[in-house]
Amino acid sequence: VSENLNLVEAHVRSLGVDIEKHSQPRYPNPYETEIRAALASPPSWMFQKCEPLKYAKLEETAFNWVNSVSQLKKLCNELEEEIEVAVDLENHSYRSFQGFVCLMQVSTRRADYIVDTLALREHMHLLNKVFSNPAIVKIFHGSDSDILWLQRDFGIYVVSLFDTGQAARVLGYPSAGLAFALKHHCNVKVNKAFQLADWRMRPLSEEMLTYAREDTHYLYM
């Protein structure tokens, strides 16, 4: 890859383009210190041997739709009491220059939450206290795009991250996808019909809400 980049750079320079002048500045992560500290000394409970706790059934788990500032503040307070939270995002990019997040799913071992990020876009930054807290581990599955979207749309930065998608790769699973993990560990078959759904829709159908909840509900498996 680096060799190809060098060839591209050489070609651009041959065209007389001043790369240094036109290159975009690179800024350090504002939470670099916290991230490095978390890497050096992660939460001790992560390395303690314990018996696995089976997930609760979806229909037996409390569900909360969050679309007001008061509900969002209540969610922040509840998440601050946790040591781990599962997170996912639904982004819309069709006919959009850069796309935008339409939905945030958050799960704890006690409840599932779906946050209407369209209604609360100006207030989503309130969650940054939780997401940047190194003592609270954020669980994602395939977090690459989610990290960028959180920063882009809400100014939210993640410190202390566990990615089950990366874990699947390390374990050598046939697939690193969430659908395989849910079927393999939880015997749950995901309805893929909503993978490309229009998450701008309001109200969301019961089937869409179920699909969205399943993205985070089982990440404690």
Short mmCIF file of C-alpha atoms in Angstrom, two decimals:
data_model
loop_
_atom_site.label_atom_id
_atom_site.label_comp_id
_atom_site.label_asym_id
_atom_site.label_seq_id
_atom_site.Cartn_x
_atom_site.Cartn_y
_atom_site.Cartn_z
CA VAL A 1 0.00 0.00 0.00
CA SER A 2 2.77 2.45 0.95
CA GLU A 3 4.53 1.76 -2.36
CA ASN A 4 1.36 2.62 -4.28
CA LEU A 5 0.95 5.80 -2.26
CA ASN A 6 4.52 6.79 -3.06
CA LEU A 7 3.82 6.28 -6.78
CA VAL A 8 0.70 8.42 -6.57
CA GLU A 9 2.60 11.13 -4.68
CA ALA A 10 5.39 11.09 -7.27
CA HIS A 11 2.85 11.41 -10.08
CA VAL A 12 1.07 14.32 -8.39
CA ARG A 13 4.37 16.11 -7.82
CA SER A 14 5.26 15.58 -11.48
CA LEU A 15 2.15 17.57 -12.36
CA GLY A 16 3.55 20.51 -10.44
CA VAL A 17 1.14 20.24 -7.50
CA ASP A 18 2.48 21.45 -4.16
CA ILE A 19 1.33 18.60 -1.91
CA GLU A 20 2.35 20.30 1.31
CA LYS A 21 0.36 23.40 0.37
CA HIS A 22 -2.82 21.51 -0.53
CA SER A 23 -2.75 18.72 2.04
CA GLN A 24 -5.29 18.80 4.85
CA PRO A 25 -3.92 19.49 8.35
CA ARG A 26 -3.97 16.59 10.78
CA TYR A 27 -5.16 17.34 14.27
CA PRO A 28 -4.48 15.20 17.35
CA ASN A 29 -7.36 13.42 19.06
CA PRO A 30 -8.46 15.64 21.98
CA TYR A 31 -8.66 12.52 24.15
CA GLU A 32 -5.27 11.11 23.18
CA THR A 33 -4.03 11.29 26.78
CA GLU A 34 -7.08 9.42 28.09
CA ILE A 35 -6.85 6.82 25.33
CA ARG A 36 -3.18 6.14 25.99
CA ALA A 37 -3.86 5.90 29.73
CA ALA A 38 -6.71 3.45 29.09
CA LEU A 39 -4.45 1.32 26.88
CA ALA A 40 -1.77 1.29 29.55
CA SER A 41 -4.18 0.52 32.38
CA PRO A 42 -7.56 -0.79 31.18
CA PRO A 43 -10.38 -1.48 33.68
CA SER A 44 -9.22 -4.39 35.85
CA TRP A 45 -12.57 -6.23 35.66
CA MET A 46 -11.99 -6.90 31.95
CA PHE A 47 -9.27 -9.42 32.84
CA GLN A 48 -11.03 -11.15 35.71
CA LYS A 49 -12.27 -14.65 35.03
CA CYS A 50 -16.00 -14.91 35.58
CA GLU A 51 -18.96 -17.03 34.58
CA PRO A 52 -20.72 -15.78 31.43
CA LEU A 53 -24.04 -14.06 32.02
CA LYS A 54 -26.66 -15.10 29.50
CA TYR A 55 -28.46 -12.29 27.73
CA ALA A 56 -32.09 -11.60 28.58
CA LYS A 57 -34.75 -12.29 25.97
CA LEU A 58 -35.60 -9.27 23.85
CA GLU A 59 -39.28 -9.36 24.77
CA GLU A 60 -38.41 -9.50 28.48
CA THR A 61 -36.10 -6.46 28.35
CA ALA A 62 -37.24 -2.91 29.01
CA PHE A 63 -37.27 -0.72 25.91
CA ASN A 64 -37.00 3.07 25.88
CA TRP A 65 -37.50 5.43 22.92
CA VAL A 66 -35.52 8.61 23.63
CA ASN A 67 -36.57 11.73 21.70
CA SER A 68 -36.60 14.57 24.25
CA VAL A 69 -33.82 16.41 26.07
CA SER A 70 -35.14 15.32 29.47
CA GLN A 71 -35.11 11.66 28.36
CA LEU A 72 -31.59 12.08 26.98
CA LYS A 73 -30.34 13.55 30.28
CA LYS A 74 -31.96 10.66 32.14
CA LEU A 75 -30.22 8.21 29.80
CA CYS A 76 -26.86 9.91 30.45
CA ASN A 77 -27.37 9.58 34.20
CA GLU A 78 -28.29 5.91 33.90
CA LEU A 79 -25.32 5.10 31.66
CA GLU A 80 -22.91 6.77 34.07
CA GLU A 81 -23.75 3.98 36.54
CA GLU A 82 -22.69 1.25 34.10
CA ILE A 83 -19.26 -0.31 33.51
CA GLU A 84 -20.11 -1.40 29.95
CA VAL A 85 -22.61 -0.26 27.32
CA ALA A 86 -23.31 -1.61 23.83
CA VAL A 87 -23.66 0.96 21.05
CA ASP A 88 -24.57 1.08 17.37
CA LEU A 89 -25.60 3.74 14.85
CA GLU A 90 -27.84 3.85 11.80
CA ASN A 91 -26.52 6.29 9.20
CA HIS A 92 -28.25 7.62 6.09
CA SER A 93 -26.09 8.45 3.08
CA TYR A 94 -28.31 7.99 0.00
CA ARG A 95 -28.23 11.19 -2.10
CA SER A 96 -26.34 12.93 0.70
CA PHE A 97 -22.91 14.54 0.41
CA GLN A 98 -21.54 13.16 3.67
CA GLY A 99 -24.47 11.37 5.28
CA PHE A 100 -25.93 11.81 8.76
CA VAL A 101 -26.80 9.63 11.72
CA CYS A 102 -30.52 8.93 12.12
CA LEU A 103 -30.52 6.62 15.11
CA MET A 104 -28.36 5.55 18.04
CA GLN A 105 -28.93 2.22 19.76
CA VAL A 106 -27.65 1.72 23.30
CA SER A 107 -28.04 -1.39 25.44
CA THR A 108 -27.19 -2.25 29.01
CA ARG A 109 -27.85 -5.56 30.74
CA ARG A 110 -31.09 -4.07 32.05
CA ALA A 111 -32.59 -2.12 29.13
CA ASP A 112 -32.43 -1.21 25.46
CA TYR A 113 -32.55 2.42 24.31
CA ILE A 114 -33.07 3.89 20.87
CA VAL A 115 -32.18 7.57 20.58
CA ASP A 116 -33.80 9.70 17.89
CA THR A 117 -30.66 11.53 16.79
CA LEU A 118 -32.60 13.58 14.24
CA ALA A 119 -34.72 15.16 16.99
CA LEU A 120 -31.80 15.47 19.41
CA ARG A 121 -28.91 16.28 17.09
CA GLU A 122 -28.07 19.57 18.88
CA HIS A 123 -28.03 17.83 22.27
CA MET A 124 -26.26 14.54 21.52
CA HIS A 125 -23.00 15.98 22.85
CA LEU A 126 -24.40 15.36 26.34
CA LEU A 127 -23.42 11.71 25.87
CA ASN A 128 -19.76 12.60 25.44
CA LYS A 129 -19.18 12.37 29.20
CA VAL A 130 -20.12 8.67 29.07
CA PHE A 131 -18.39 7.88 25.78
CA SER A 132 -15.12 9.53 26.83
CA ASN A 133 -15.10 7.94 30.30
CA PRO A 134 -12.33 5.30 30.30
CA ALA A 135 -14.01 3.44 33.19
CA ILE A 136 -17.04 2.63 30.99
CA VAL A 137 -16.27 0.20 28.17
CA LYS A 138 -18.19 0.88 24.96
CA ILE A 139 -18.99 -2.30 22.98
CA PHE A 140 -19.39 -1.96 19.20
CA HIS A 141 -19.50 -4.47 16.37
CA GLY A 142 -17.49 -3.08 13.48
CA SER A 143 -16.83 0.37 14.91
CA ASP A 144 -14.75 1.91 12.11
CA SER A 145 -17.50 4.07 10.61
CA ASP A 146 -19.32 4.61 13.92
CA ILE A 147 -16.31 6.33 15.47
CA LEU A 148 -16.13 8.77 12.55
CA TRP A 149 -19.88 9.41 12.56
CA LEU A 150 -19.94 10.13 16.29
CA GLN A 151 -17.18 12.70 15.92
CA ARG A 152 -18.59 14.19 12.71
CA ASP A 153 -22.21 14.63 13.77
CA PHE A 154 -22.11 15.04 17.54
CA GLY A 155 -18.56 15.80 18.68
CA ILE A 156 -18.58 12.55 20.66
CA TYR A 157 -15.27 10.77 21.23
CA VAL A 158 -14.85 7.17 22.38
CA VAL A 159 -12.38 6.17 25.08
CA SER A 160 -12.28 2.47 26.11
CA LEU A 161 -13.65 0.44 23.21
CA PHE A 162 -14.24 -3.27 22.69
CA ASP A 163 -15.10 -4.28 19.12
CA THR A 164 -16.75 -7.69 18.83
CA GLY A 165 -16.16 -7.61 15.07
CA GLN A 166 -12.40 -7.40 15.63
CA ALA A 167 -12.70 -10.11 18.27
CA ALA A 168 -14.36 -12.38 15.68
CA ARG A 169 -11.41 -11.83 13.34
CA VAL A 170 -8.89 -12.64 16.07
CA LEU A 171 -10.80 -15.82 16.89
CA GLY A 172 -10.77 -16.83 13.23
CA TYR A 173 -14.54 -17.03 12.78
CA PRO A 174 -15.75 -17.84 9.23
CA SER A 175 -17.36 -14.41 9.19
CA ALA A 176 -16.76 -11.24 11.20
CA GLY A 177 -20.33 -10.07 10.57
CA LEU A 178 -22.82 -9.53 13.36
CA ALA A 179 -25.37 -11.87 11.74
CA PHE A 180 -22.95 -14.81 12.03
CA ALA A 181 -22.10 -13.97 15.66
CA LEU A 182 -25.76 -13.73 16.66
CA LYS A 183 -26.60 -17.03 15.00
CA HIS A 184 -23.51 -18.78 16.36
CA HIS A 185 -23.75 -17.59 19.96
CA CYS A 186 -27.42 -16.69 20.46
CA ASN A 187 -29.24 -18.71 17.81
CA VAL A 188 -30.81 -15.46 16.61
CA LYS A 189 -31.44 -14.97 12.91
CA VAL A 190 -31.29 -11.33 11.86
CA ASN A 191 -33.81 -9.96 9.38
CA LYS A 192 -31.45 -8.55 6.75
CA ALA A 193 -34.34 -6.82 4.97
CA PHE A 194 -33.65 -3.69 7.02
CA GLN A 195 -29.92 -3.40 6.35
CA LEU A 196 -30.60 -0.71 3.75
CA ALA A 197 -33.75 0.70 5.34
CA ASP A 198 -34.47 4.42 5.33
CA TRP A 199 -33.85 5.26 8.99
CA ARG A 200 -35.12 8.82 8.50
CA MET A 201 -38.66 7.46 8.67
CA ARG A 202 -40.82 8.43 11.63
CA PRO A 203 -42.49 6.65 13.21
CA LEU A 204 -40.37 3.52 12.81
CA SER A 205 -42.23 0.26 12.34
CA GLU A 206 -42.13 -2.41 15.05
CA GLU A 207 -40.01 -4.57 12.73
CA MET A 208 -37.46 -1.76 12.29
CA LEU A 209 -37.32 -1.15 16.03
CA THR A 210 -36.71 -4.85 16.65
CA TYR A 211 -33.95 -4.92 14.05
CA ALA A 212 -32.33 -1.86 15.59
CA ARG A 213 -32.50 -3.30 19.12
CA GLU A 214 -30.93 -6.57 17.99
CA ASP A 215 -27.84 -4.70 16.84
CA THR A 216 -26.86 -3.99 20.46
CA HIS A 217 -29.04 -6.18 22.68
CA TYR A 218 -26.87 -9.29 22.29
CA LEU A 219 -23.41 -7.68 22.26
CA TYR A 220 -22.89 -8.81 25.87
CA MET A 221 -22.97 -12.44 24.70
#
